Amino acid sequence: MIFLSTLFFVVAGTLLEGLLVKLPILSKCGDANERVGVIHVHTRASDGSGTVAEVMAAAEKANLSFIAITDHNVAMTESDLALDPPDLPIISGVEVGTNAGHFLALGIPPSWVQPKTTDDRTLLAAARAVGAFRILAHPFHPHTPWTDWKTSDFDGMEIWNEDAAWRQNNFFDLMDALLLYGVNNQLALVRLASTPEENFAKWDQLLQQRPVAGICAADTHARIRLAFGKDWRFPGYVPSLEVAREHVLLPPDAGNGNPALASPAELIDALKNGHSYCGLDSLYPADGFSFRISSASSSSGPGDSLHWTGAARIQISTPSGASLPLIKVFRDGREITEEQTRSIDEPITGPGRYRAEVFLRQPGLTGLRRWTLWVFTNPVYVTAQ
Ligand SMILES: [Zn+2]
Ligand SMILES: [Zn+2]
């Protein structure tokens, strides 16, 4: 009896929260040089549930500015790629399966045929040969982690992968999210967000050797296989495309002077150079977030270098409509600042790789919700003279 009444109150509380907590509606990013997109999406060409046309309709609904479709071991066709409007380009990608884990290859030619092998070195080299941007996918996934850390023949890694992040939850968290999903799908997916500590630690280690672009990925399938060959479209394409989005920072001359019309090649170039940050926009749109390090003579954003001339300042500003964030700054993997504030403008003391993680409280009725990763940036490289 006590069990049943406790269960009733837990279920009622969850449903009430789902009905009363409103998360922001995501509109198209208004910042002139910033394009917001989602990387790592599956379609029916492999194990996703939707067609390319359905994925594009969902991307429009989620107000994205680009999308990278990456089916397992199968490239997109010319006619699939022709389904994108100029202000919502498709980045042609593939998720390559190897004996060392999965990697994404973005910017591959239409109908690219990968070598018939599972050897990761051969496949990474083949993707490099066609000029692809190669990203290690879900490197700490419980079932398909990346295992070949001896190679450096890749350009980036997924720091946040929705699919891997959700798997870190326990049974009760998953049940809670499933219940919530029916009344507030955006909040349900936000509840499952977790900080990818292993990915950050590995990234910091790799950054000591060379620049590696860090991105967030959706890994959307919109498909859970049920019995009798039936599928459940969970989580749906639209809610999934609203969670973790990569904000690409473009130069003003992109898209022939109109960054809203930047080409897939320009977007890939920016991503590869680390000119981007990740936002868990379902918590609050991170549009316009800024992270820079400035000296007397120059200023650098994510992915760029700055020569150390004896003095420089780190400057971070967050969108004003969000609740009060917690900002952490890391230098060479070591936390140097942790502050609850909307902006930071403070001196740094020397060269290093600087990056930031920003957290917001989970939205909810109690106000006691945990801090949840909201934004992480690619590093600024402050180099010794
Ligand atoms: Zn995968
Ligand atoms: Zn995938």
XYZ file of C-alpha atoms and ligand atoms in Angstrom:
387
model
C 0.000 0.000 0.000
C 2.789 2.431 0.973
C 4.611 1.453 -2.197
C 1.566 2.180 -4.369
C 0.868 5.557 -2.808
C 4.573 6.550 -3.112
C 4.496 5.482 -6.758
C 1.346 7.538 -7.318
C 2.971 10.687 -5.888
C 6.182 10.193 -7.907
C 4.220 9.719 -11.147
C 1.881 12.634 -10.398
C 4.847 14.886 -9.509
C 6.665 14.031 -12.728
C 3.587 14.633 -14.887
C 2.819 17.911 -13.109
C 6.367 19.086 -13.673
C 6.109 18.135 -17.335
C 2.946 20.171 -17.685
C 4.105 23.232 -15.765
C 7.788 23.625 -16.711
C 8.135 25.471 -19.986
C 11.422 25.338 -21.862
C 12.312 28.007 -24.416
C 11.122 27.747 -27.999
C 14.149 27.591 -30.294
C 14.057 30.129 -33.098
C 16.573 30.554 -35.916
C 19.890 31.943 -34.626
C 19.871 35.700 -35.210
C 23.609 36.245 -34.877
C 24.971 37.166 -38.339
C 28.144 35.024 -38.248
C 26.834 32.066 -36.270
C 25.167 29.000 -37.795
C 23.536 26.399 -35.573
C 23.337 22.807 -36.713
C 23.205 19.197 -35.672
C 25.858 16.625 -36.476
C 25.415 12.824 -36.621
C 21.918 11.906 -37.785
C 20.740 8.541 -39.150
C 18.055 7.903 -41.767
C 16.422 4.848 -43.274
C 19.543 4.373 -45.407
C 20.922 2.624 -42.299
C 19.206 2.215 -38.921
C 17.246 5.477 -38.585
C 13.462 5.527 -39.009
C 13.000 8.540 -41.305
C 13.682 9.388 -44.930
C 16.031 12.244 -45.822
C 12.951 14.365 -46.654
C 11.483 13.642 -43.189
C 14.783 14.513 -41.501
C 14.927 17.792 -43.445
C 11.353 18.644 -42.420
C 12.329 18.013 -38.777
C 15.475 20.148 -39.180
C 13.322 23.034 -40.506
C 10.940 22.626 -37.581
C 13.881 22.683 -35.152
C 15.080 25.888 -36.858
C 18.508 24.526 -37.739
C 20.931 26.218 -40.120
C 22.669 23.008 -41.223
C 22.557 19.257 -40.621
C 25.177 16.519 -41.042
C 23.605 13.192 -42.025
C 25.842 10.215 -41.256
C 24.432 6.783 -41.963
C 26.373 3.635 -41.121
C 28.822 2.734 -43.899
C 26.683 4.252 -46.657
C 27.181 7.622 -48.311
C 24.367 9.903 -49.407
C 23.386 10.051 -53.051
C 23.404 13.103 -55.300
C 19.583 13.187 -55.263
C 19.438 12.975 -51.426
C 21.850 15.885 -51.175
C 19.720 17.928 -53.567
C 16.904 17.985 -50.963
C 18.436 20.865 -48.988
C 17.348 24.494 -49.219
C 20.223 27.062 -49.498
C 19.807 28.237 -45.893
C 19.763 24.693 -44.459
C 22.545 22.784 -46.216
C 23.122 19.078 -45.730
C 26.690 18.132 -44.897
C 27.329 14.871 -46.705
C 28.645 12.394 -44.168
C 28.994 8.771 -43.232
C 29.571 6.911 -39.959
C 32.317 4.422 -40.666
C 32.403 1.250 -38.563
C 35.878 -0.129 -37.855
C 37.441 -2.744 -35.615
C 38.465 0.112 -33.295
C 35.059 1.854 -33.077
C 33.106 4.321 -35.180
C 34.178 7.590 -36.795
C 32.300 10.216 -38.769
C 33.631 11.392 -42.116
C 32.071 14.728 -43.101
C 32.348 16.240 -46.582
C 32.635 13.001 -48.523
C 31.677 12.940 -52.215
C 28.152 11.681 -53.070
C 27.903 7.876 -53.249
C 31.445 7.494 -51.854
C 32.310 3.818 -51.492
C 34.541 3.080 -48.516
C 37.179 0.322 -48.751
C 35.852 -3.116 -47.899
C 37.775 -3.608 -44.673
C 37.249 -3.008 -40.976
C 40.819 -1.850 -40.381
C 40.525 1.597 -38.773
C 43.872 2.913 -40.106
C 42.928 2.007 -43.714
C 39.473 3.571 -43.358
C 40.751 6.757 -41.685
C 43.335 7.120 -44.468
C 40.709 6.546 -47.173
C 38.478 9.248 -45.683
C 41.493 11.600 -45.453
C 42.284 10.917 -49.126
C 38.877 12.330 -50.175
C 39.387 15.397 -47.964
C 36.889 14.374 -45.255
C 36.800 15.871 -41.754
C 37.185 12.814 -39.508
C 35.649 12.784 -36.024
C 35.878 9.897 -33.552
C 32.290 9.038 -32.634
C 31.099 8.294 -29.068
C 34.676 7.366 -27.993
C 33.540 6.163 -24.544
C 30.268 4.487 -25.565
C 29.592 1.470 -23.306
C 29.236 -0.905 -26.308
C 31.212 0.691 -29.140
C 34.028 2.825 -27.705
C 37.043 3.994 -29.724
C 39.997 1.760 -28.854
C 42.871 2.760 -31.162
C 44.370 5.759 -29.333
C 47.766 5.073 -30.903
C 46.706 6.665 -34.183
C 46.585 10.429 -34.565
C 45.083 10.239 -38.069
C 41.838 12.024 -37.169
C 40.779 15.674 -36.874
C 38.170 15.793 -34.136
C 36.222 13.865 -31.536
C 32.708 13.846 -30.192
C 32.740 15.249 -26.690
C 28.986 14.939 -26.219
C 26.953 12.231 -27.911
C 23.272 12.197 -26.986
C 22.977 8.453 -27.361
C 26.013 7.769 -25.134
C 24.950 10.439 -22.598
C 21.493 8.906 -22.167
C 22.993 5.499 -21.517
C 24.710 6.876 -18.403
C 21.336 7.148 -16.664
C 19.999 4.503 -14.334
C 16.741 2.600 -14.821
C 14.687 4.998 -12.665
C 15.975 8.089 -14.504
C 15.066 6.438 -17.820
C 11.568 5.543 -16.583
C 11.113 9.088 -15.299
C 12.138 10.500 -18.686
C 9.842 8.092 -20.553
C 6.918 9.215 -18.427
C 7.800 12.861 -18.922
C 8.266 12.393 -22.675
C 4.522 12.028 -23.218
C 3.751 15.465 -21.783
C 6.998 17.414 -22.384
C 9.492 15.730 -24.715
C 11.989 18.606 -24.556
C 12.203 18.441 -20.751
C 12.399 14.625 -20.812
C 15.530 14.702 -22.979
C 17.111 17.514 -20.935
C 16.625 15.376 -17.785
C 18.868 12.695 -19.313
C 21.802 15.041 -20.031
C 25.052 14.257 -18.240
C 28.590 15.640 -18.271
C 30.953 13.503 -20.382
C 33.884 13.603 -17.948
C 35.891 10.847 -19.681
C 35.582 12.611 -23.039
C 36.740 15.933 -21.609
C 39.707 14.263 -19.881
C 40.785 12.479 -23.070
C 40.311 15.646 -25.134
C 42.515 17.657 -22.748
C 45.168 14.954 -23.039
C 45.062 15.027 -26.872
C 45.129 18.833 -26.931
C 48.528 18.730 -25.210
C 49.873 17.185 -28.416
C 47.940 18.936 -31.201
C 44.697 20.788 -31.949
C 41.700 18.420 -32.054
C 38.236 19.822 -32.775
C 35.618 18.951 -30.168
C 31.983 18.723 -31.202
C 28.635 17.607 -29.846
C 26.599 15.055 -31.733
C 22.987 13.961 -31.670
C 23.337 10.397 -32.983
C 19.639 10.574 -33.784
C 17.952 7.372 -34.933
C 14.331 8.093 -33.953
C 13.932 4.370 -33.654
C 13.546 1.779 -30.969
C 12.883 -1.675 -32.298
C 9.811 -3.335 -30.815
C 8.537 -6.859 -31.272
C 7.006 -8.116 -34.553
C 9.194 -5.849 -36.722
C 7.537 -2.704 -35.366
C 9.471 0.478 -34.564
C 8.822 3.225 -32.071
C 10.037 6.648 -33.201
C 11.724 7.481 -29.895
C 13.091 9.987 -29.343
C 11.542 11.737 -32.346
C 13.666 13.642 -34.850
C 12.426 17.103 -33.812
C 13.014 16.781 -30.028
C 16.350 15.086 -30.656
C 17.483 17.903 -32.983
C 16.659 20.431 -30.261
C 19.081 19.131 -27.634
C 22.798 19.357 -28.482
C 23.659 21.708 -31.315
C 26.970 22.856 -32.681
C 27.272 26.648 -33.081
C 29.654 27.380 -35.947
C 31.436 30.730 -36.014
C 31.993 31.907 -39.578
C 34.067 34.719 -41.028
C 32.001 37.640 -42.439
C 32.996 36.746 -46.017
C 31.458 33.232 -45.774
C 28.592 32.553 -48.191
C 29.956 35.273 -50.515
C 29.391 37.862 -47.801
C 26.190 36.287 -46.417
C 27.128 33.667 -43.767
C 23.463 32.530 -43.721
C 24.245 30.981 -47.101
C 27.561 29.397 -46.095
C 28.307 26.249 -48.085
C 28.857 22.796 -46.532
C 32.573 23.179 -47.358
C 32.758 26.476 -45.441
C 30.922 24.971 -42.468
C 33.236 21.939 -42.436
C 36.303 24.173 -42.664
C 35.141 26.154 -39.614
C 34.297 22.980 -37.658
C 37.634 21.378 -38.496
C 39.485 24.461 -37.269
C 37.568 24.405 -33.981
C 35.664 27.593 -34.798
C 32.614 26.404 -32.900
C 31.100 25.683 -29.535
C 28.397 23.256 -28.416
C 25.146 24.381 -26.833
C 22.536 22.213 -25.128
C 20.004 24.631 -26.525
C 16.990 22.855 -25.036
C 18.084 24.275 -21.669
C 18.330 27.764 -23.153
C 19.445 28.843 -26.655
C 23.175 29.524 -26.419
C 23.056 31.802 -29.512
C 25.508 34.687 -29.173
C 27.610 33.042 -26.427
C 31.131 34.458 -26.635
C 34.511 33.129 -25.502
C 37.645 35.083 -26.383
C 41.174 35.744 -25.210
C 42.494 39.198 -26.002
C 45.873 40.889 -25.726
C 46.622 44.561 -26.347
C 47.052 43.926 -30.055
C 44.735 41.015 -30.955
C 41.759 38.902 -29.940
C 41.122 35.202 -30.588
C 38.033 33.005 -30.371
C 37.588 29.202 -30.243
C 40.051 27.273 -32.405
C 42.396 30.225 -32.898
C 45.874 30.963 -31.568
C 47.154 34.021 -29.766
C 50.808 34.815 -29.134
C 51.607 35.410 -25.479
C 53.058 38.878 -25.116
C 53.151 39.077 -21.325
C 49.499 39.953 -20.698
C 46.056 38.879 -21.952
C 42.509 38.650 -20.663
C 39.901 35.917 -20.935
C 36.464 37.245 -21.804
C 33.288 35.170 -21.644
C 29.729 36.395 -22.029
C 26.528 34.351 -21.895
C 23.031 35.116 -23.281
C 21.248 37.356 -20.798
C 17.875 35.556 -20.738
C 19.201 32.346 -19.193
C 19.190 31.661 -15.438
C 22.461 32.441 -13.618
C 25.108 30.100 -15.088
C 28.130 28.429 -13.511
C 31.235 29.096 -15.624
C 34.351 26.933 -15.390
C 37.569 27.809 -17.228
C 40.259 25.193 -17.883
C 43.920 25.750 -18.739
C 45.673 22.642 -20.080
C 42.979 20.480 -18.506
C 43.242 22.086 -15.052
C 40.341 24.148 -13.745
C 41.484 27.698 -13.025
C 38.176 29.505 -12.497
C 34.743 28.494 -11.238
C 32.211 31.252 -10.799
C 28.436 31.742 -10.826
C 28.227 34.729 -13.126
C 26.934 35.866 -16.515
C 30.303 37.060 -17.753
C 34.003 36.838 -17.023
C 36.738 39.320 -17.873
C 39.937 38.490 -16.043
C 43.667 38.278 -16.717
C 45.403 35.017 -17.598
C 48.930 34.302 -16.469
C 50.618 32.557 -19.378
C 50.457 30.329 -22.455
C 48.240 27.242 -22.589
C 45.119 25.777 -24.101
C 42.126 27.544 -22.612
C 38.548 26.281 -22.846
C 35.297 26.776 -20.941
C 32.413 24.669 -19.680
C 29.213 26.454 -18.682
C 26.389 24.915 -16.659
C 22.739 25.789 -16.002
C 20.477 24.361 -13.330
C 17.986 21.780 -14.577
C 14.629 23.512 -15.012
C 12.050 22.281 -12.526
C 9.566 23.216 -9.844
C 11.762 22.704 -6.785
C 14.712 24.954 -7.630
C 17.062 22.291 -6.288
C 17.909 20.789 -9.650
C 21.467 19.729 -10.489
C 23.884 21.747 -12.595
C 23.726 20.531 -16.188
C 26.282 21.032 -18.931
C 24.963 23.794 -21.200
C 27.904 25.035 -23.305
C 31.433 23.855 -23.995
C 33.886 25.619 -26.257
C 36.783 24.625 -28.413
C 40.027 25.961 -26.934
C 41.917 29.143 -27.653
C 45.611 28.264 -28.029
C 47.799 30.836 -26.290
C 51.293 30.113 -27.577
C 54.693 31.075 -26.184
C 56.749 33.354 -28.404
Zn 28.107 4.826 -33.797
Zn 25.491 6.911 -35.061
